[in-house]
Amino acid sequence: MIIKTQNWQSGLSTAAATDGIRALVRDDEAVAHIRVHFKEQLNQRGLLISDALHVLKYGFVYDKPEQSTQPGFWKYKMQSTSPNSGKRKLEIVVIPDFNQCGYKLITIYWVDGQ
């Protein structure tokens, strides 16, 4: 999947990022790169990878992206509840790669910080 509207200087708008990440995660060809830290955070919170995928498939990007350490890539924060979050909102930091049909899961945490 290639997002043609991607602006390499400032990232995608929140609406375009939301739509793009949702589509990317739903793509059976997409490759997920999961950091060890992300897996540890899931475990500490009693969550499953399916909870993270739920957030990515149904959540929203509300904030402007932050530039990644790798030029041309942007970090987005996606928020939603999940089946095992007890109605608490989760936030996932994800770096999508629309050109290579993949995404990197950086961290997951509770929005309320508890």
N, CA and C atoms as an extended XYZ file, in Angstrom:
342
Properties=species:S:1:pos:R:3:atomname:S:1:resname:S:1:resid:I:1 pbc="F F F"
N         0.844       -1.159        0.000 N   MET     1
C         0.000        0.000        0.000 CA  MET     1
C         0.897        1.232        0.000 C   MET     1
N         0.671        2.144       -0.885 N   ILE     2
C         1.419        3.386       -0.935 CA  ILE     2
C         0.444        4.535       -0.717 C   ILE     2
N         0.738        5.357        0.272 N   ILE     3
C        -0.072        6.541        0.540 CA  ILE     3
C         0.561        7.679       -0.248 C   ILE     3
N        -0.090        8.097       -1.302 N   LYS     4
C         0.461        9.115       -2.191 CA  LYS     4
C         0.406       10.514       -1.591 C   LYS     4
N        -0.455       10.715       -0.603 N   THR     5
C        -0.606       12.049       -0.025 CA  THR     5
C         0.392       12.307        1.095 C   THR     5
N         1.284       11.356        1.359 N   GLN     6
C         2.213       11.519        2.467 CA  GLN     6
C         3.131       12.704        2.234 C   GLN     6
N         3.251       13.535        3.238 N   ASN     7
C         4.141       14.685        3.190 CA  ASN     7
C         5.373       14.336        3.999 C   ASN     7
N         6.499       14.148        3.339 N   TRP     8
C         7.719       13.708        4.018 CA  TRP     8
C         8.302       14.805        4.900 C   TRP     8
N         7.852       16.047        4.750 N   GLN     9
C         8.373       17.141        5.566 CA  GLN     9
C         7.630       17.278        6.887 C   GLN     9
N         6.343       16.947        6.917 N   SER    10
C         5.574       17.167        8.138 CA  SER    10
C         4.697       15.989        8.541 C   SER    10
N         4.767       14.878        7.841 N   GLY    11
C         3.920       13.735        8.164 CA  GLY    11
C         2.518       13.920        7.627 C   GLY    11
N         1.649       12.984        7.939 N   LEU    12
C         0.261       13.025        7.492 CA  LEU    12
C        -0.590       13.824        8.464 C   LEU    12
N        -1.715       14.311        7.974 N   SER    13
C        -2.698       14.919        8.868 CA  SER    13
C        -3.235       13.830        9.795 C   SER    13
N        -3.888       14.223       10.872 N   THR    14
C        -4.420       13.225       11.805 CA  THR    14
C        -5.451       12.320       11.131 C   THR    14
N        -6.296       12.893       10.283 N   ALA    15
C        -7.310       12.084        9.590 CA  ALA    15
C        -6.663       11.111        8.603 C   ALA    15
N        -5.700       11.579        7.824 N   ALA    16
C        -5.028       10.711        6.856 CA  ALA    16
C        -4.221        9.634        7.569 C   ALA    16
N        -3.590        9.983        8.694 N   ALA    17
C        -2.828        8.995        9.461 CA  ALA    17
C        -3.756        7.926       10.028 C   ALA    17
N        -4.898        8.350       10.567 N   THR    18
C        -5.873        7.394       11.101 CA  THR    18
C        -6.303        6.411       10.023 C   THR    18
N        -6.715        6.925        8.876 N   ASP    19
C        -7.160        6.058        7.781 CA  ASP    19
C        -6.032        5.170        7.267 C   ASP    19
N        -4.855        5.739        7.115 N   GLY    20
C        -3.721        4.986        6.579 CA  GLY    20
C        -3.270        3.871        7.500 C   GLY    20
N        -3.168        4.154        8.791 N   ILE    21
C        -2.745        3.124        9.751 CA  ILE    21
C        -3.790        2.037        9.852 C   ILE    21
N        -5.054        2.413        9.907 N   ARG    22
C        -6.122        1.397        9.953 CA  ARG    22
C        -6.043        0.467        8.745 C   ARG    22
N        -5.890        1.041        7.562 N   ALA    23
C        -5.816        0.233        6.343 CA  ALA    23
C        -4.573       -0.647        6.340 C   ALA    23
N        -3.470       -0.112        6.785 N   LEU    24
C        -2.220       -0.857        6.818 CA  LEU    24
C        -2.323       -2.067        7.735 C   LEU    24
N        -2.874       -1.873        8.926 N   VAL    25
C        -2.988       -2.961        9.898 CA  VAL    25
C        -3.972       -4.027        9.428 C   VAL    25
N        -4.975       -3.633        8.673 N   ARG    26
C        -5.954       -4.602        8.148 CA  ARG    26
C        -5.428       -5.374        6.928 C   ARG    26
N        -4.338       -4.927        6.355 N   ASP    27
C        -3.763       -5.553        5.164 CA  ASP    27
C        -3.048       -6.847        5.562 C   ASP    27
N        -3.478       -7.972        5.003 N   ASP    28
C        -2.878       -9.264        5.321 CA  ASP    28
C        -1.408       -9.350        4.920 C   ASP    28
N        -0.975       -8.500        4.015 N   GLU    29
C         0.408       -8.501        3.542 CA  GLU    29
C         1.325       -7.647        4.431 C   GLU    29
N         0.752       -6.841        5.306 N   ALA    30
C         1.549       -5.935        6.140 CA  ALA    30
C         2.391       -6.719        7.144 C   ALA    30
N         3.592       -6.224        7.370 N   VAL    31
C         4.526       -6.852        8.307 CA  VAL    31
C         4.629       -5.971        9.550 C   VAL    31
N         4.402       -6.585       10.716 N   ALA    32
C         4.515       -5.871       11.982 CA  ALA    32
C         5.886       -6.140       12.587 C   ALA    32
N         6.574       -5.075       12.953 N   HIS    33
C         7.853       -5.168       13.654 CA  HIS    33
C         7.573       -4.730       15.087 C   HIS    33
N         7.708       -5.668       16.016 N   ILE    34
C         7.314       -5.406       17.400 CA  ILE    34
C         8.561       -5.335       18.274 C   ILE    34
N         8.786       -4.187       18.882 N   ARG    35
C         9.933       -4.009       19.774 CA  ARG    35
C         9.738       -4.816       21.051 C   ARG    35
N        10.841       -5.244       21.640 N   VAL    36
C        10.804       -5.982       22.897 CA  VAL    36
C        10.105       -5.144       23.974 C   VAL    36
N        10.394       -3.859       24.009 N   HIS    37
C         9.755       -2.959       24.965 CA  HIS    37
C         8.227       -3.016       24.835 C   HIS    37
N         7.726       -3.047       23.605 N   PHE    38
C         6.287       -3.116       23.368 CA  PHE    38
C         5.714       -4.396       23.978 C   PHE    38
N         6.381       -5.518       23.758 N   LYS    39
C         5.915       -6.795       24.322 CA  LYS    39
C         5.916       -6.756       25.849 C   LYS    39
N         6.951       -6.146       26.424 N   GLU    40
C         7.023       -6.019       27.879 CA  GLU    40
C         5.871       -5.166       28.408 C   GLU    40
N         5.561       -4.074       27.709 N   GLN    41
C         4.468       -3.194       28.126 CA  GLN    41
C         3.120       -3.929       28.056 C   GLN    41
N         2.914       -4.721       27.009 N   LEU    42
C         1.692       -5.529       26.917 CA  LEU    42
C         1.573       -6.444       28.134 C   LEU    42
N         2.651       -7.142       28.421 N   ASN    43
C         2.665       -8.100       29.518 CA  ASN    43
C         2.403       -7.419       30.861 C   ASN    43
N         3.037       -6.282       31.116 N   GLN    44
C         2.856       -5.551       32.376 CA  GLN    44
C         1.418       -5.092       32.567 C   GLN    44
N         0.710       -4.844       31.483 N   ARG    45
C        -0.657       -4.332       31.563 CA  ARG    45
C        -1.712       -5.434       31.410 C   ARG    45
N        -1.270       -6.665       31.271 N   GLY    46
C        -2.205       -7.776       31.126 CA  GLY    46
C        -2.960       -7.739       29.811 C   GLY    46
N        -2.295       -7.249       28.762 N   LEU    47
C        -2.922       -7.120       27.452 CA  LEU    47
C        -2.340       -8.142       26.481 C   LEU    47
N        -3.065       -8.359       25.403 N   LEU    48
C        -2.641       -9.273       24.341 CA  LEU    48
C        -2.329       -8.486       23.081 C   LEU    48
N        -1.614       -9.106       22.159 N   ILE    49
C        -1.333       -8.438       20.886 CA  ILE    49
C        -2.636       -8.126       20.158 C   ILE    49
N        -3.664       -8.928       20.383 N   SER    50
C        -4.964       -8.655       19.760 CA  SER    50
C        -5.562       -7.348       20.277 C   SER    50
N        -5.266       -6.981       21.529 N   ASP    51
C        -5.706       -5.684       22.050 CA  ASP    51
C        -5.016       -4.552       21.296 C   ASP    51
N        -3.729       -4.704       21.053 N   ALA    52
C        -2.985       -3.684       20.311 CA  ALA    52
C        -3.528       -3.564       18.891 C   ALA    52
N        -3.787       -4.682       18.260 N   LEU    53
C        -4.324       -4.647       16.892 CA  LEU    53
C        -5.708       -4.001       16.873 C   LEU    53
N        -6.494       -4.231       17.906 N   HIS    54
C        -7.816       -3.595       18.004 CA  HIS    54
C        -7.665       -2.077       18.051 C   HIS    54
N        -6.732       -1.593       18.856 N   VAL    55
C        -6.486       -0.149       18.943 CA  VAL    55
C        -6.087        0.399       17.575 C   VAL    55
N        -5.218       -0.312       16.884 N   LEU    56
C        -4.736        0.155       15.580 CA  LEU    56
C        -5.813        0.077       14.495 C   LEU    56
N        -6.713       -0.882       14.595 N   LYS    57
C        -7.767       -1.032       13.585 CA  LYS    57
C        -8.938       -0.071       13.791 C   LYS    57
N        -9.202        0.316       15.046 N   TYR    58
C       -10.397        1.102       15.340 CA  TYR    58
C       -10.113        2.439       16.029 C   TYR    58
N        -8.855        2.700       16.345 N   GLY    59
C        -8.504        3.903       17.076 CA  GLY    59
C        -8.378        5.132       16.192 C   GLY    59
N        -7.979        6.229       16.820 N   PHE    60
C        -7.832        7.511       16.145 CA  PHE    60
C        -6.482        8.138       16.490 C   PHE    60
N        -5.935        8.843       15.532 N   VAL    61
C        -4.753        9.670       15.757 CA  VAL    61
C        -5.266       11.078       16.034 C   VAL    61
N        -4.939       11.628       17.208 N   TYR    62
C        -5.417       12.954       17.589 CA  TYR    62
C        -4.324       14.023       17.515 C   TYR    62
N        -3.078       13.614       17.664 N   ASP    63
C        -1.976       14.566       17.733 CA  ASP    63
C        -1.162       14.571       16.447 C   ASP    63
N        -0.481       15.680       16.222 N   LYS    64
C         0.436       15.755       15.086 CA  LYS    64
C         1.564       14.756       15.297 C   LYS    64
N         2.133       14.241       14.209 N   PRO    65
C         3.198       13.253       14.351 CA  PRO    65
C         4.510       13.880       14.818 C   PRO    65
N         5.369       13.020       15.341 N   GLU    66
C         6.737       13.402       15.686 CA  GLU    66
C         7.659       12.739       14.684 C   GLU    66
N         8.704       13.440       14.299 N   GLN    67
C         9.640       12.854       13.350 CA  GLN    67
C        10.394       11.710       14.016 C   GLN    67
N        10.537       10.630       13.286 N   SER    68
C        11.301        9.483       13.755 CA  SER    68
C        12.781        9.784       13.627 C   SER    68
N        13.603        8.963       14.248 N   THR    69
C        15.047        9.146       14.110 CA  THR    69
C        15.514        8.819       12.699 C   THR    69
N        14.741        8.014       11.986 N   GLN    70
C        15.068        7.689       10.597 CA  GLN    70
C        14.359        8.697        9.679 C   GLN    70
N        15.102        9.411        8.852 N   PRO    71
C        14.488       10.427        7.975 CA  PRO    71
C        13.379        9.843        7.096 C   PRO    71
N        12.298       10.616        6.959 N   GLY    72
C        11.180       10.203        6.118 CA  GLY    72
C        10.128        9.383        6.833 C   GLY    72
N        10.351        9.087        8.117 N   PHE    73
C         9.381        8.312        8.882 CA  PHE    73
C         8.878        9.143       10.051 C   PHE    73
N         7.624        8.883       10.424 N   TRP    74
C         6.955        9.657       11.458 CA  TRP    74
C         6.326        8.739       12.495 C   TRP    74
N         6.357        9.170       13.758 N   LYS    75
C         5.723        8.453       14.863 CA  LYS    75
C         4.326        9.031       15.064 C   LYS    75
N         3.359        8.145       15.126 N   TYR    76
C         1.970        8.547       15.365 CA  TYR    76
C         1.486        7.886       16.647 C   TYR    76
N         0.634        8.589       17.385 N   LYS    77
C         0.018        8.053       18.600 CA  LYS    77
C        -1.443        7.762       18.291 C   LYS    77
N        -1.820        6.497       18.424 N   MET    78
C        -3.194        6.091       18.130 CA  MET    78
C        -3.871        5.673       19.425 C   MET    78
N        -5.101        6.153       19.641 N   GLN    79
C        -5.835        5.894       20.881 CA  GLN    79
C        -7.134        5.146       20.647 C   GLN    79
N        -7.447        4.264       21.606 N   SER    80
C        -8.733        3.559       21.623 CA  SER    80
C        -8.787        2.695       22.875 C   SER    80
N        -9.964        2.200       23.177 N   THR    81
C       -10.081        1.139       24.172 CA  THR    81
C        -9.848       -0.182       23.441 C   THR    81
N        -9.763       -1.253       24.211 N   SER    82
C        -9.631       -2.587       23.607 CA  SER    82
C       -10.474       -3.560       24.425 C   SER    82
N       -10.684       -4.769       23.924 N   PRO    83
C       -11.520       -5.724       24.659 CA  PRO    83
C       -11.035       -6.021       26.081 C   PRO    83
N        -9.728       -5.959       26.329 N   ASN    84
C        -9.196       -6.285       27.658 CA  ASN    84
C        -8.697       -5.070       28.432 C   ASN    84
N        -9.069       -3.869       28.004 N   SER    85
C        -8.554       -2.675       28.680 CA  SER    85
C        -9.485       -2.161       29.781 C   SER    85
N       -10.584       -2.848       30.030 N   GLY    86
C       -11.496       -2.418       31.089 CA  GLY    86
C       -12.042       -1.023       30.865 C   GLY    86
N       -12.347       -0.704       29.630 N   LYS    87
C       -12.874        0.601       29.209 CA  LYS    87
C       -11.868        1.750       29.380 C   LYS    87
N       -10.630        1.420       29.691 N   ARG    88
C        -9.586        2.443       29.765 CA  ARG    88
C        -8.994        2.639       28.376 C   ARG    88
N        -8.633        3.873       28.073 N   LYS    89
C        -8.026        4.163       26.771 CA  LYS    89
C        -6.551        3.808       26.767 C   LYS    89
N        -6.168        3.195       25.666 N   LEU    90
C        -4.765        2.880       25.418 CA  LEU    90
C        -4.230        3.806       24.348 C   LEU    90
N        -2.938        4.030       24.377 N   GLU    91
C        -2.292        4.777       23.304 CA  GLU    91
C        -1.094        3.960       22.833 C   GLU    91
N        -0.968        3.863       21.522 N   ILE    92
C         0.135        3.129       20.906 CA  ILE    92
C         0.931        4.099       20.055 C   ILE    92
N         2.253        4.039       20.211 N   VAL    93
C         3.135        4.789       19.327 CA  VAL    93
C         3.552        3.826       18.217 C   VAL    93
N         3.242        4.208       16.989 N   VAL    94
C         3.482        3.355       15.828 CA  VAL    94
C         4.174        4.163       14.741 C   VAL    94
N         5.089        3.504       14.032 N   ILE    95
C         5.742        4.130       12.883 CA  ILE    95
C         5.337        3.327       11.650 C   ILE    95
N         4.435        3.870       10.837 N   PRO    96
C         4.019        3.146        9.629 CA  PRO    96
C         5.019        3.336        8.491 C   PRO    96
N         5.144        2.300        7.694 N   ASP    97
C         5.937        2.374        6.455 CA  ASP    97
C         5.000        1.954        5.335 C   ASP    97
N         4.321        2.928        4.760 N   PHE    98
C         3.313        2.645        3.748 CA  PHE    98
C         3.927        2.103        2.460 C   PHE    98
N         5.135        2.508        2.151 N   ASN    99
C         5.782        2.054        0.911 CA  ASN    99
C         6.199        0.590        0.970 C   ASN    99
N         6.576        0.125        2.155 N   GLN   100
C         7.009       -1.266        2.314 CA  GLN   100
C         5.928       -2.131        2.960 C   GLN   100
N         4.754       -1.557        3.184 N   CYS   101
C         3.616       -2.274        3.764 CA  CYS   101
C         3.991       -2.914        5.107 C   CYS   101
N         4.436       -2.062        6.017 N   GLY   102
C         4.802       -2.540        7.344 CA  GLY   102
C         4.632       -1.438        8.370 C   GLY   102
N         4.785       -1.805        9.623 N   TYR   103
C         4.699       -0.839       10.703 CA  TYR   103
C         5.487       -1.359       11.893 C   TYR   103
N         5.987       -0.401       12.683 N   LYS   104
C         6.784       -0.733       13.855 CA  LYS   104
C         6.031       -0.278       15.091 C   LYS   104
N         5.825       -1.206       16.031 N   LEU   105
C         5.138       -0.897       17.282 CA  LEU   105
C         6.183       -0.532       18.322 C   LEU   105
N         6.130        0.721       18.781 N   ILE   106
C         7.149        1.257       19.670 CA  ILE   106
C         6.795        1.051       21.142 C   ILE   106
N         5.629        1.528       21.556 N   THR   107
C         5.213        1.386       22.952 CA  THR   107
C         3.697        1.465       23.052 C   THR   107
N         3.176        0.996       24.182 N   ILE   108
C         1.749        1.049       24.475 CA  ILE   108
C         1.594        1.434       25.944 C   ILE   108
N         0.652        2.319       26.225 N   TYR   109
C         0.448        2.756       27.601 CA  TYR   109
C        -0.987        3.237       27.785 C   TYR   109
N        -1.363        3.373       29.061 N   TRP   110
C        -2.689        3.905       29.389 CA  TRP   110
C        -2.679        5.407       29.173 C   TRP   110
N        -3.735        5.935       28.574 N   VAL   111
C        -3.825        7.372       28.351 CA  VAL   111
C        -3.918        8.130       29.671 C   VAL   111
N        -4.619        7.545       30.673 N   ASP   112
C        -4.785        8.227       31.956 CA  ASP   112
C        -3.535        8.134       32.830 C   ASP   112
N        -2.536        7.373       32.414 N   GLY   113
C        -1.257        7.317       33.102 CA  GLY   113
C        -1.225        6.521       34.392 C   GLY   113
N        -2.290        5.847       34.747 N   GLN   114
C        -2.314        5.070       35.989 CA  GLN   114
C        -1.736        3.686       35.785 C   GLN   114
